[in-house]
Every structure is written in C-alpha cells, then in structure tokens.
GROMACS .gro file of N, CA, C and O in nm:
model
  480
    1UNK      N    1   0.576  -7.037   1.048
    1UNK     CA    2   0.553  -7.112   0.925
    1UNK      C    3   0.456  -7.225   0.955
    1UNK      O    4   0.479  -7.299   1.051
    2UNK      N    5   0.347  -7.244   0.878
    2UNK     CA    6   0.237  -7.365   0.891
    2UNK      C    7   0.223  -7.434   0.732
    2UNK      O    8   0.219  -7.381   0.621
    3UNK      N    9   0.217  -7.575   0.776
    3UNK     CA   10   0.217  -7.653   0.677
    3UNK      C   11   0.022  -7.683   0.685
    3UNK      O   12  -0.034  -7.703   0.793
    4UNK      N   13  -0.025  -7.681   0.603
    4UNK     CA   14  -0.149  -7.736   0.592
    4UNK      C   15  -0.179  -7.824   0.494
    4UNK      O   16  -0.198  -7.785   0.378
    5UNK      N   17  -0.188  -7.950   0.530
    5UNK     CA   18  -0.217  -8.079   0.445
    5UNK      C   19  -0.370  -8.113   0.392
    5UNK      O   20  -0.460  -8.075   0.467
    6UNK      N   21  -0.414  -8.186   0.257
    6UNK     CA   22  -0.523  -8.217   0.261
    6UNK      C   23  -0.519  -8.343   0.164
    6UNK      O   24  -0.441  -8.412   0.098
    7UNK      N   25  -0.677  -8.327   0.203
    7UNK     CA   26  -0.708  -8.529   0.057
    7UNK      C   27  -0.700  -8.636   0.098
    7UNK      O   28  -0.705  -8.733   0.022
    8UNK      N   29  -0.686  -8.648   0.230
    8UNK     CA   30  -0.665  -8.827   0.287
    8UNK      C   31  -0.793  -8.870   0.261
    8UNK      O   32  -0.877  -8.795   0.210
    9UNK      N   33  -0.815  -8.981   0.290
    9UNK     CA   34  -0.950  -9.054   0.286
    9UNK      C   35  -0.902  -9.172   0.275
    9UNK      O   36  -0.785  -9.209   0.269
   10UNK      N   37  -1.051  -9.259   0.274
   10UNK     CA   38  -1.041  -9.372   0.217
   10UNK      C   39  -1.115  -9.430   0.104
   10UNK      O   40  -1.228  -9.410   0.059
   11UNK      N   41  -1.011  -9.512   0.071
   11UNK     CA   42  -1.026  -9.550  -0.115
   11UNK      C   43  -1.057  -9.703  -0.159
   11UNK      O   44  -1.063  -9.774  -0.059
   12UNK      N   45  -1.068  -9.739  -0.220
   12UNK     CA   46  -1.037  -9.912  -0.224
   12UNK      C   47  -0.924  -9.923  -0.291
   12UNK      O   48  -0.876  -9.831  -0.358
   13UNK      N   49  -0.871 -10.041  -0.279
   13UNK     CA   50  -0.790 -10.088  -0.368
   13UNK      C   51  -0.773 -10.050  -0.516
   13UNK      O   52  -0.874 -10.095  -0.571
   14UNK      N   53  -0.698  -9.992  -0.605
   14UNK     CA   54  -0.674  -9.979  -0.725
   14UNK      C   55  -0.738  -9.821  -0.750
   14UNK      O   56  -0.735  -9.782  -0.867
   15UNK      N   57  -0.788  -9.739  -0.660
   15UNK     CA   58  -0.808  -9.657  -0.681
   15UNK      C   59  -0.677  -9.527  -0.641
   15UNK      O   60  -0.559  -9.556  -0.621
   16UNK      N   61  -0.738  -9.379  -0.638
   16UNK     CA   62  -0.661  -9.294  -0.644
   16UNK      C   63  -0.698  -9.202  -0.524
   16UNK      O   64  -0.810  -9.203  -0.474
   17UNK      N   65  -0.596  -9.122  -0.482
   17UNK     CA   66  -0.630  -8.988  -0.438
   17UNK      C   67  -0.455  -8.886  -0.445
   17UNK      O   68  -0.336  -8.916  -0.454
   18UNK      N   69  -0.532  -8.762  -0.435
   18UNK     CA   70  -0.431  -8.642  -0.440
   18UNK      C   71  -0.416  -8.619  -0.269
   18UNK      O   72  -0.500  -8.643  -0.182
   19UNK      N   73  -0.268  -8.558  -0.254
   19UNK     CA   74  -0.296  -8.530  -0.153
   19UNK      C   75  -0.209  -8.399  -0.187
   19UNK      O   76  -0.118  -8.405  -0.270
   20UNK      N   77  -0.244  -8.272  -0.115
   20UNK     CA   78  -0.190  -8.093  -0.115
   20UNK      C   79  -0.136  -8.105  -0.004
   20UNK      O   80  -0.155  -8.197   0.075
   21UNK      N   81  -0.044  -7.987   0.015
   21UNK     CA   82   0.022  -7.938   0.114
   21UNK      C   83   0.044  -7.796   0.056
   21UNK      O   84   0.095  -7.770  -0.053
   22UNK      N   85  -0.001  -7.709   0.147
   22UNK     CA   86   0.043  -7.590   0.155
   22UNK      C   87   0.104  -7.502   0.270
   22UNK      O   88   0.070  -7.525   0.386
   23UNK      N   89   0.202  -7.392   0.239
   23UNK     CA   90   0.291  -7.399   0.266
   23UNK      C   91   0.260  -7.247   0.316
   23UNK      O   92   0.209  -7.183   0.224
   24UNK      N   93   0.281  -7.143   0.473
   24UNK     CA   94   0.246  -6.994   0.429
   24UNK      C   95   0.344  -6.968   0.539
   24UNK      O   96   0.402  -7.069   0.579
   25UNK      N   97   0.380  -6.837   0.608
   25UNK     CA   98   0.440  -6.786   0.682
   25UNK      C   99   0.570  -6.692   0.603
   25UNK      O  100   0.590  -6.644   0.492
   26UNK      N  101   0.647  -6.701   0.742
   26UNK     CA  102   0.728  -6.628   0.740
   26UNK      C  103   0.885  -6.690   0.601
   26UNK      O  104   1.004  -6.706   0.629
   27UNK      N  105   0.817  -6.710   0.465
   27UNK     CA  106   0.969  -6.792   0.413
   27UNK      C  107   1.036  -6.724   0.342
   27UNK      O  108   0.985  -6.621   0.298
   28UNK      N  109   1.154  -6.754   0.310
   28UNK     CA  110   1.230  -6.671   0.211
   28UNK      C  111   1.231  -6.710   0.108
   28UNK      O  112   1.222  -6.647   0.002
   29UNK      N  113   1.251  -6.893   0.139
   29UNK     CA  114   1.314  -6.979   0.004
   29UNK      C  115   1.262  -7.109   0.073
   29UNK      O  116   1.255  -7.137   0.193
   30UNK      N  117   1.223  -7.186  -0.049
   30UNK     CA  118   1.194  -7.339  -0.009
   30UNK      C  119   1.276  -7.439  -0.087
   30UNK      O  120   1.292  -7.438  -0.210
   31UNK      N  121   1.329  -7.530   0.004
   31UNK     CA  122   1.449  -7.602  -0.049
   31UNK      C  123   1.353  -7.679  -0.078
   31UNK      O  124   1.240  -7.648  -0.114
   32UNK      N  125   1.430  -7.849  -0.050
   32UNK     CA  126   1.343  -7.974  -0.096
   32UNK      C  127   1.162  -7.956  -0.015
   32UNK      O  128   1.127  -7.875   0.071
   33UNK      N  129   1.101  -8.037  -0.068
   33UNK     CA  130   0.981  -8.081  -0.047
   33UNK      C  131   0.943  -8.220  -0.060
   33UNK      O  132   0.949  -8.288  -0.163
   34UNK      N  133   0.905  -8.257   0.055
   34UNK     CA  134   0.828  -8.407   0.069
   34UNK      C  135   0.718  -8.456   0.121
   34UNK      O  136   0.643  -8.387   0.190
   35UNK      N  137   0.691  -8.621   0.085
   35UNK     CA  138   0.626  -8.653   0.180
   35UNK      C  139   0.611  -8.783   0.256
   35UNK      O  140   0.669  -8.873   0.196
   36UNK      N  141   0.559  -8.818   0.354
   36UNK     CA  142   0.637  -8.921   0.404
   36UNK      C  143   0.528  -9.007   0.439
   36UNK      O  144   0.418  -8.986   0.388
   37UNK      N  145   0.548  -9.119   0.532
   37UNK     CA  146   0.429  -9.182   0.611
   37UNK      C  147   0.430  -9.284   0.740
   37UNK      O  148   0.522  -9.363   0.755
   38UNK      N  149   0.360  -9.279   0.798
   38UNK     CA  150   0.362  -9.356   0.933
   38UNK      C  151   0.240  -9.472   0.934
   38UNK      O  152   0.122  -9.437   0.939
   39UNK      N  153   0.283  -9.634   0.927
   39UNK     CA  154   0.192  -9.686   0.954
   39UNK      C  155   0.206  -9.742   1.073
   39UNK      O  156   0.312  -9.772   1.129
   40UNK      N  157   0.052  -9.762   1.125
   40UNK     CA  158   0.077  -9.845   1.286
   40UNK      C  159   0.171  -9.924   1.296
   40UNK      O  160   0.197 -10.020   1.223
   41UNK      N  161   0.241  -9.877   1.412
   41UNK     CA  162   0.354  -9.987   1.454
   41UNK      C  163   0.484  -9.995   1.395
   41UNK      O  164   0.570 -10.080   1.417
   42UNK      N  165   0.490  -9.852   1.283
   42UNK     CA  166   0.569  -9.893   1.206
   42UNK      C  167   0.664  -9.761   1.237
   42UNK      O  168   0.617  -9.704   1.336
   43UNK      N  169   0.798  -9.684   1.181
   43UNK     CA  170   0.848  -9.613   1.189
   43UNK      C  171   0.814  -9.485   1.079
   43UNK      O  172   0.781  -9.512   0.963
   44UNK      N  173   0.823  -9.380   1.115
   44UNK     CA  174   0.787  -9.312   0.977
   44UNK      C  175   0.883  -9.293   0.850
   44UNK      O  176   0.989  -9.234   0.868
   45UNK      N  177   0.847  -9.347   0.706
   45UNK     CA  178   0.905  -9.335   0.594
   45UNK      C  179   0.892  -9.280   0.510
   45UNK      O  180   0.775  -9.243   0.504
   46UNK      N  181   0.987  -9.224   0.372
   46UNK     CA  182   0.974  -9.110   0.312
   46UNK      C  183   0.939  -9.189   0.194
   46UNK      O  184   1.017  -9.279   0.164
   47UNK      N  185   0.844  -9.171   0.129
   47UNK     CA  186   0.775  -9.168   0.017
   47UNK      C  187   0.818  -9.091  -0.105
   47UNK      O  188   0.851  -9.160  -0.201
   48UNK      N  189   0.823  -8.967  -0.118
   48UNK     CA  190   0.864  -8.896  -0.215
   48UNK      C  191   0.893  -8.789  -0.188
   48UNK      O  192   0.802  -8.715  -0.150
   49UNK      N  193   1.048  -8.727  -0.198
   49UNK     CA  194   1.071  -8.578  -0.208
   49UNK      C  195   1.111  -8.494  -0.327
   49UNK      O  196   1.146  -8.565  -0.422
   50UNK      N  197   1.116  -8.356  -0.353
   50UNK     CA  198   1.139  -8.249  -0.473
   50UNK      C  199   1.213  -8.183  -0.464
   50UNK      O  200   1.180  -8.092  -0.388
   51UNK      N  201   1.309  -8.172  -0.504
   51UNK     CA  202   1.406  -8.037  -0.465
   51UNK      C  203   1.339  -7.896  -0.541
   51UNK      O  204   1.237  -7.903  -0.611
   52UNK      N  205   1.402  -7.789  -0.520
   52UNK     CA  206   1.400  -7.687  -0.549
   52UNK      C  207   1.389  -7.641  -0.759
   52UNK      O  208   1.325  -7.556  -0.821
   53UNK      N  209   1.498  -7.760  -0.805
   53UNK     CA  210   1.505  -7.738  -0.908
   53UNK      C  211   1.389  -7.906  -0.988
   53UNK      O  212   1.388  -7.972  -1.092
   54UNK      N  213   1.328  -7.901  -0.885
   54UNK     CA  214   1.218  -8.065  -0.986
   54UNK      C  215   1.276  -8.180  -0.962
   54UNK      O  216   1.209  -8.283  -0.962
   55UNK      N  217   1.369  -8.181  -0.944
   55UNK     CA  218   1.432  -8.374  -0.907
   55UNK      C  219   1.393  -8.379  -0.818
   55UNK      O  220   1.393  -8.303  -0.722
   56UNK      N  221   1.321  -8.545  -0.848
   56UNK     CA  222   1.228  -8.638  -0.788
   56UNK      C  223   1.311  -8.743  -0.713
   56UNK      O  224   1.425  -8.788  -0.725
   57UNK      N  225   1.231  -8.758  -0.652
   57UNK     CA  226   1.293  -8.965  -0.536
   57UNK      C  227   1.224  -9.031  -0.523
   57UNK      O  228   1.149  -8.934  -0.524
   58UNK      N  229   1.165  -9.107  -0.511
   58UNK     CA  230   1.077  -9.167  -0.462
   58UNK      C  231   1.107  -9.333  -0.367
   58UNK      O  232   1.214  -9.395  -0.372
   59UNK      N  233   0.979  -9.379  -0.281
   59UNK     CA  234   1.060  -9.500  -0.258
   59UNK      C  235   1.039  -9.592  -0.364
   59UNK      O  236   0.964  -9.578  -0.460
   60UNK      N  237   1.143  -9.725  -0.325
   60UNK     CA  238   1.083  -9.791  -0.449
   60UNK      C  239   0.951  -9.880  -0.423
   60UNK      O  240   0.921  -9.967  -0.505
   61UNK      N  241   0.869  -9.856  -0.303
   61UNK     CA  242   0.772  -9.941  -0.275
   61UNK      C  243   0.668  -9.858  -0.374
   61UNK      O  244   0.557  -9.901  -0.402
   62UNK      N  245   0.726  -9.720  -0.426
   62UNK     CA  246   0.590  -9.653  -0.470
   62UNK      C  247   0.639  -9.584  -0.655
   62UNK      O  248   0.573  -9.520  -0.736
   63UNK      N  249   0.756  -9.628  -0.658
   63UNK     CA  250   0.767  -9.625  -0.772
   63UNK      C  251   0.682  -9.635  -0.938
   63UNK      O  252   0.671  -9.750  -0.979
   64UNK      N  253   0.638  -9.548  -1.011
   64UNK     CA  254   0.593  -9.621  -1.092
   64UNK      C  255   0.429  -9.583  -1.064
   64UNK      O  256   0.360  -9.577  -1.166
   65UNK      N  257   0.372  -9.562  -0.955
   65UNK     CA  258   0.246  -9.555  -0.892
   65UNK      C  259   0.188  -9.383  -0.818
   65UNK      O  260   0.081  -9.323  -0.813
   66UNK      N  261   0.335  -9.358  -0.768
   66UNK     CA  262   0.298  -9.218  -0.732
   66UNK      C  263   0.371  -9.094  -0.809
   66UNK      O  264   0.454  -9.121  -0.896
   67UNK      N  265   0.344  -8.971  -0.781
   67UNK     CA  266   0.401  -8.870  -0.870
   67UNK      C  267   0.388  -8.744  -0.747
   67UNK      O  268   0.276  -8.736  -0.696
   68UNK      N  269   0.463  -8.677  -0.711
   68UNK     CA  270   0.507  -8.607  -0.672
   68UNK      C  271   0.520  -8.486  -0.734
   68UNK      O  272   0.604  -8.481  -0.824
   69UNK      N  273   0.410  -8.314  -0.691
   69UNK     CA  274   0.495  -8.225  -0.791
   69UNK      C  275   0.469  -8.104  -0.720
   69UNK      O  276   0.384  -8.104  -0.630
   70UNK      N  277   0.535  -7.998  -0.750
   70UNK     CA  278   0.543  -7.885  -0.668
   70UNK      C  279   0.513  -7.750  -0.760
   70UNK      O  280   0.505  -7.750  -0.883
   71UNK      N  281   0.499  -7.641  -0.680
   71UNK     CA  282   0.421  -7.517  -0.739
   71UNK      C  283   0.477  -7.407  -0.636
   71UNK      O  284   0.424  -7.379  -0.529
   72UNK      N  285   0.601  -7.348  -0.691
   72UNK     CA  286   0.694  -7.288  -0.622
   72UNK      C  287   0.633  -7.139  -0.552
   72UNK      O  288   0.630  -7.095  -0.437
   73UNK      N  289   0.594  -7.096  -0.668
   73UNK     CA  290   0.494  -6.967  -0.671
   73UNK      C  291   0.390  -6.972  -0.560
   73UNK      O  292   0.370  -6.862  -0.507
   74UNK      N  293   0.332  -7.059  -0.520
   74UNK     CA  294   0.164  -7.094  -0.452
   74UNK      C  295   0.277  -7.158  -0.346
   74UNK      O  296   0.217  -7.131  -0.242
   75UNK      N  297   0.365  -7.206  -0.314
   75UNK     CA  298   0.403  -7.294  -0.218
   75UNK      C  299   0.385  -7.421  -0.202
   75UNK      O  300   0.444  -7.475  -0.108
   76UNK      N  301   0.316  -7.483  -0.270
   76UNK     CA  302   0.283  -7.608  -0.243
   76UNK      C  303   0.321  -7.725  -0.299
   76UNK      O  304   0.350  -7.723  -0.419
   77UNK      N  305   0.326  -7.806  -0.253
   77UNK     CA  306   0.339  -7.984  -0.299
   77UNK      C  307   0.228  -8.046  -0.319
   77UNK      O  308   0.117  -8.018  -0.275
   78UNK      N  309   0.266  -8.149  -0.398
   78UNK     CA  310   0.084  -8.245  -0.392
   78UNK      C  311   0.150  -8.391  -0.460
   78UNK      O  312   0.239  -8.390  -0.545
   79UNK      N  313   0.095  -8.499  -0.412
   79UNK     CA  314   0.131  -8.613  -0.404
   79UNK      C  315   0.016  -8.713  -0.494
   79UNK      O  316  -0.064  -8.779  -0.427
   80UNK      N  317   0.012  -8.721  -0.635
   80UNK     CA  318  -0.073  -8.810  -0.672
   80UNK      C  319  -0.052  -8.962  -0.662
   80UNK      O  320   0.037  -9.025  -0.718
   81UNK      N  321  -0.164  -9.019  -0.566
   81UNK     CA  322  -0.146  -9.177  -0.548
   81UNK      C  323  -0.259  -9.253  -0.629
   81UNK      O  324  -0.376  -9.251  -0.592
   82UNK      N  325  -0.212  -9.327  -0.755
   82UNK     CA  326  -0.290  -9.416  -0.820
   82UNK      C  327  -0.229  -9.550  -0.770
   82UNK      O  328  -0.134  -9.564  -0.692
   83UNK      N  329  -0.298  -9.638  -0.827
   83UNK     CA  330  -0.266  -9.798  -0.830
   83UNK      C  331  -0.258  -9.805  -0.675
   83UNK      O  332  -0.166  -9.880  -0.644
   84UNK      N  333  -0.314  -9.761  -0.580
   84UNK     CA  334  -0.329  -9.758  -0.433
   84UNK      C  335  -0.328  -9.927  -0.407
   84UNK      O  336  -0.362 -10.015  -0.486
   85UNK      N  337  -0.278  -9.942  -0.272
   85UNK     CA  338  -0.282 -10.110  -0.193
   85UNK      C  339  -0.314 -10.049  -0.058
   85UNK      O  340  -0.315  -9.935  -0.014
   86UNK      N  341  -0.343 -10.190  -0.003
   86UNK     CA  342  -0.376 -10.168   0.150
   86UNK      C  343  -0.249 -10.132   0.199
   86UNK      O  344  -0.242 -10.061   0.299
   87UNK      N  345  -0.147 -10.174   0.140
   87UNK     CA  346   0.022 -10.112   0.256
   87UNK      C  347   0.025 -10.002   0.231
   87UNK      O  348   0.110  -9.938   0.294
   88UNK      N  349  -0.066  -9.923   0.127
   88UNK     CA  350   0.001  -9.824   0.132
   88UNK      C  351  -0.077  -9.698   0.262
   88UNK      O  352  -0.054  -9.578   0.276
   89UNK      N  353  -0.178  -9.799   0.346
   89UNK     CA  354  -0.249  -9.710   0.456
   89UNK      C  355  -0.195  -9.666   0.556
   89UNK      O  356  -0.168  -9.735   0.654
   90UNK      N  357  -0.168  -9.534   0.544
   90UNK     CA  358  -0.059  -9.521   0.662
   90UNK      C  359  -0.135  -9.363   0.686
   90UNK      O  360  -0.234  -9.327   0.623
   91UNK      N  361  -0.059  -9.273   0.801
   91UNK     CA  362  -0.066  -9.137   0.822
   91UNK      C  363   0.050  -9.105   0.721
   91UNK      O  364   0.154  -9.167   0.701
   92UNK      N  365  -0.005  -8.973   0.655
   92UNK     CA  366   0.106  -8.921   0.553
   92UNK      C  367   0.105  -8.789   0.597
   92UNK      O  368   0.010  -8.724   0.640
   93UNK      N  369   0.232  -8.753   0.579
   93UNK     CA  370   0.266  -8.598   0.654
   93UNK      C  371   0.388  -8.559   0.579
   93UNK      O  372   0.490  -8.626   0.559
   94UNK      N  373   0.346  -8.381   0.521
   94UNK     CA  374   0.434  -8.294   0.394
   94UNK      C  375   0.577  -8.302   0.533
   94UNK      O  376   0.602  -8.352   0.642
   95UNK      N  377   0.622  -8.229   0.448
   95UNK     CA  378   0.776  -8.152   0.512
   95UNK      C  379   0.839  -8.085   0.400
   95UNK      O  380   0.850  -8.127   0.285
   96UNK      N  381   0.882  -7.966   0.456
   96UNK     CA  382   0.957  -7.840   0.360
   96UNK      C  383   1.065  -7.824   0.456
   96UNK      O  384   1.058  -7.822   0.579
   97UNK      N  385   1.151  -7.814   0.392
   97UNK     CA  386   1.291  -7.737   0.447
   97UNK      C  387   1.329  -7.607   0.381
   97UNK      O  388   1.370  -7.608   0.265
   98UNK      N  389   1.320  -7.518   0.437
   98UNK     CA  390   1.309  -7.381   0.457
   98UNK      C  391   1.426  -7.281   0.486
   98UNK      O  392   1.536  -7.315   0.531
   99UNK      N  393   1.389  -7.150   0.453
   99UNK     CA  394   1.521  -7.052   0.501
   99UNK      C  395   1.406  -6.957   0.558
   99UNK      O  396   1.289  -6.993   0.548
  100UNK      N  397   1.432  -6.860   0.605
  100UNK     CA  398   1.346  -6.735   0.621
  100UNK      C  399   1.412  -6.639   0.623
  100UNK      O  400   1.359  -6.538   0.668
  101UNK      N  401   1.586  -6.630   0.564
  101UNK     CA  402   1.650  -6.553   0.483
  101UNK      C  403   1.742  -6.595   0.454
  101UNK      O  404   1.778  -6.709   0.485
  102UNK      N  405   1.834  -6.482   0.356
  102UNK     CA  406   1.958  -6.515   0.313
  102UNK      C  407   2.057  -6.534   0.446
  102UNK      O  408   2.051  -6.472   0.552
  103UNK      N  409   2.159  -6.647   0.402
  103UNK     CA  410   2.241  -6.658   0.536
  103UNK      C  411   2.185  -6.736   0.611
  103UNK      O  412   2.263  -6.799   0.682
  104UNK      N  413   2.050  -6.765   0.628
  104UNK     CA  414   1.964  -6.828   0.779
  104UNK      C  415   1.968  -6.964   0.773
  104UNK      O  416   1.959  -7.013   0.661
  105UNK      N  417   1.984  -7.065   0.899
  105UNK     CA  418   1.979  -7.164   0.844
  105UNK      C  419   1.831  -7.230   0.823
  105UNK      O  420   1.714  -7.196   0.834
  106UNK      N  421   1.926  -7.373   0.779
  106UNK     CA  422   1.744  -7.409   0.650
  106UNK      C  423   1.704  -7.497   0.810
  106UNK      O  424   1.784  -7.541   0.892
  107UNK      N  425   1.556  -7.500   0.814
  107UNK     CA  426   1.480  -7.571   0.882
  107UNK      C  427   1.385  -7.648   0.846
  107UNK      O  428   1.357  -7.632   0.728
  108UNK      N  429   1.325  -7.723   0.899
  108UNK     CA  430   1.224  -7.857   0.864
  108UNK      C  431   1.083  -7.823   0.906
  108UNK      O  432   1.059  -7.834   1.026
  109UNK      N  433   0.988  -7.785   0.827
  109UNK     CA  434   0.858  -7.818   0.867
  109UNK      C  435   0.761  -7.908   0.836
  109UNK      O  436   0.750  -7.931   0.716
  110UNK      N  437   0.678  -7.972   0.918
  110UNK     CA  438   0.618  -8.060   0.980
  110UNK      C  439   0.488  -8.046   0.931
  110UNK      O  440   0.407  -7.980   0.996
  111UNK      N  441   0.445  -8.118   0.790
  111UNK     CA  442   0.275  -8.122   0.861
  111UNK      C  443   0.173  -8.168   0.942
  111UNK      O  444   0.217  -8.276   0.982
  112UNK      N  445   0.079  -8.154   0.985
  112UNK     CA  446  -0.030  -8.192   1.081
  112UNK      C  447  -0.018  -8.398   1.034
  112UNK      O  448  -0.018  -8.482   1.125
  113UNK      N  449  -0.012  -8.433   0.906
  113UNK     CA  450  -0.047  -8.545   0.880
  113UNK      C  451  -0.189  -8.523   0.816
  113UNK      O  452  -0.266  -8.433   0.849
  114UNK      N  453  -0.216  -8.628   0.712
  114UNK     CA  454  -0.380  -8.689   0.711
  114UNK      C  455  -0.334  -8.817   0.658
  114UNK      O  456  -0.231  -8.841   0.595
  115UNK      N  457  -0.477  -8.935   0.709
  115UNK     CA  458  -0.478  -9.059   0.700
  115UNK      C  459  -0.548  -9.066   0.560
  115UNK      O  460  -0.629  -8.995   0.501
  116UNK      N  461  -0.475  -9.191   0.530
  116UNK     CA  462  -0.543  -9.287   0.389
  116UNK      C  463  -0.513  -9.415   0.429
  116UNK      O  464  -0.424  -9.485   0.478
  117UNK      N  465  -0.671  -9.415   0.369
  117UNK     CA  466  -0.667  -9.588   0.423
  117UNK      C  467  -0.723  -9.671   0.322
  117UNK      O  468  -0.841  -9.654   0.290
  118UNK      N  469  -0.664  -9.746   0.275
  118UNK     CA  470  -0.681  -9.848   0.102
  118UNK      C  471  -0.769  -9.937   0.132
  118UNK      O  472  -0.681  -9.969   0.211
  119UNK      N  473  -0.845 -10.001   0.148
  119UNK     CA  474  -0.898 -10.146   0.176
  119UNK      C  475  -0.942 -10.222   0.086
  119UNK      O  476  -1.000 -10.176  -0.012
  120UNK      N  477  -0.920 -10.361   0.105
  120UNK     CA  478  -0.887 -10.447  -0.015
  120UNK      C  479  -1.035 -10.500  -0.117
  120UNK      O  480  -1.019 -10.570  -0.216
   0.00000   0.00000   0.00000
C-alpha cells in the first residue's frame, strides 16, 4: 500500500492551498482518513481526520479555516487550507487506516509528507 501526497508549497499569509493524498495497493476497505503535521522542533499533530461514513475533527487551531474531504471511490483525501498563518508551516503528512480484508487487522499508512510554508 503507498500513500502519495501532493500541493505543499509556499504561500503568504491569508492565502490558500489544497493538499491530495492518494491512496493505491493492496486495500479492501478504508477506515478513517487524515492529516497531520510536524513543525521544527515540534512533535507531530493531527490536524484533521474523516471517517469512513464523513465525520469530521479537526484541531481547534484550524477550525473554521480548513476543510477536510474524501473520495472513497478514487481513494483519496484532500485537505483545503484557506486563511493560512505562518504557524501553520509545518511538514504535513496523509494517514489511512486500512484492512486488506475481511477479518484482517486495520493498519496505518504513512505518507511521504510535503512542506508548506506561510510567510508573513
């Protein structure tokens, strides 16, 4: 199973970007979907995840600003970030939790990451 992420860049302040994740291999079923982020020095945190049936989370640092949505069929997630800040520059990286059958247990995949970087 490979996660392939895209859309980082850098933006200024108050602007936007999308970010994709797609999803291919060996799956049966895809449980939740997220995405998370790592800034220097910092620990990595979850931003926004989807379950299976559309319920959303988000943190509340991004509340209100990001949107989170998924495409069960195609596999993928995608993360729209408007109203962007410099905190929000971090490495961002998908994750799917997975089956690759009935009975099997669910597992965690990992994307590569891509950077966004806000500047003021």
């Amino acid at each position: 199973v490979q996660l392939q992420a895209s859309g980082g860049g850098l933006v200024q302040a108050g602007g936007s970007l999308r970010l994709s994740c797609a999803a291919s291999g060996s799956i049966f079923g895809i449980n939740d979907m997220g995405w998370y982020r790592q800034a220097p020095g910092k620990t990595r945190e979850l931003v926004a995840t989807i379950s299976s049936d559309g319920t959303t989370n988000y943190a509340d640092s991004v509340k209100g600003r990001f949107a989170i949505s998924r495409d069960n069929a195609k596999k993928t997630v995608a993360l729209q970030m408007n109203s962007l800040k410099p905190e929000d520059t971090a490495v961002y990286y998908c994750a799917v939790n997975y089956r690759t059958g009935v009975g099997v247990i669910e597992l965690t995949k990992w994307g590569q990451g891509t950077q966004v970087t806000v500047s003021s």
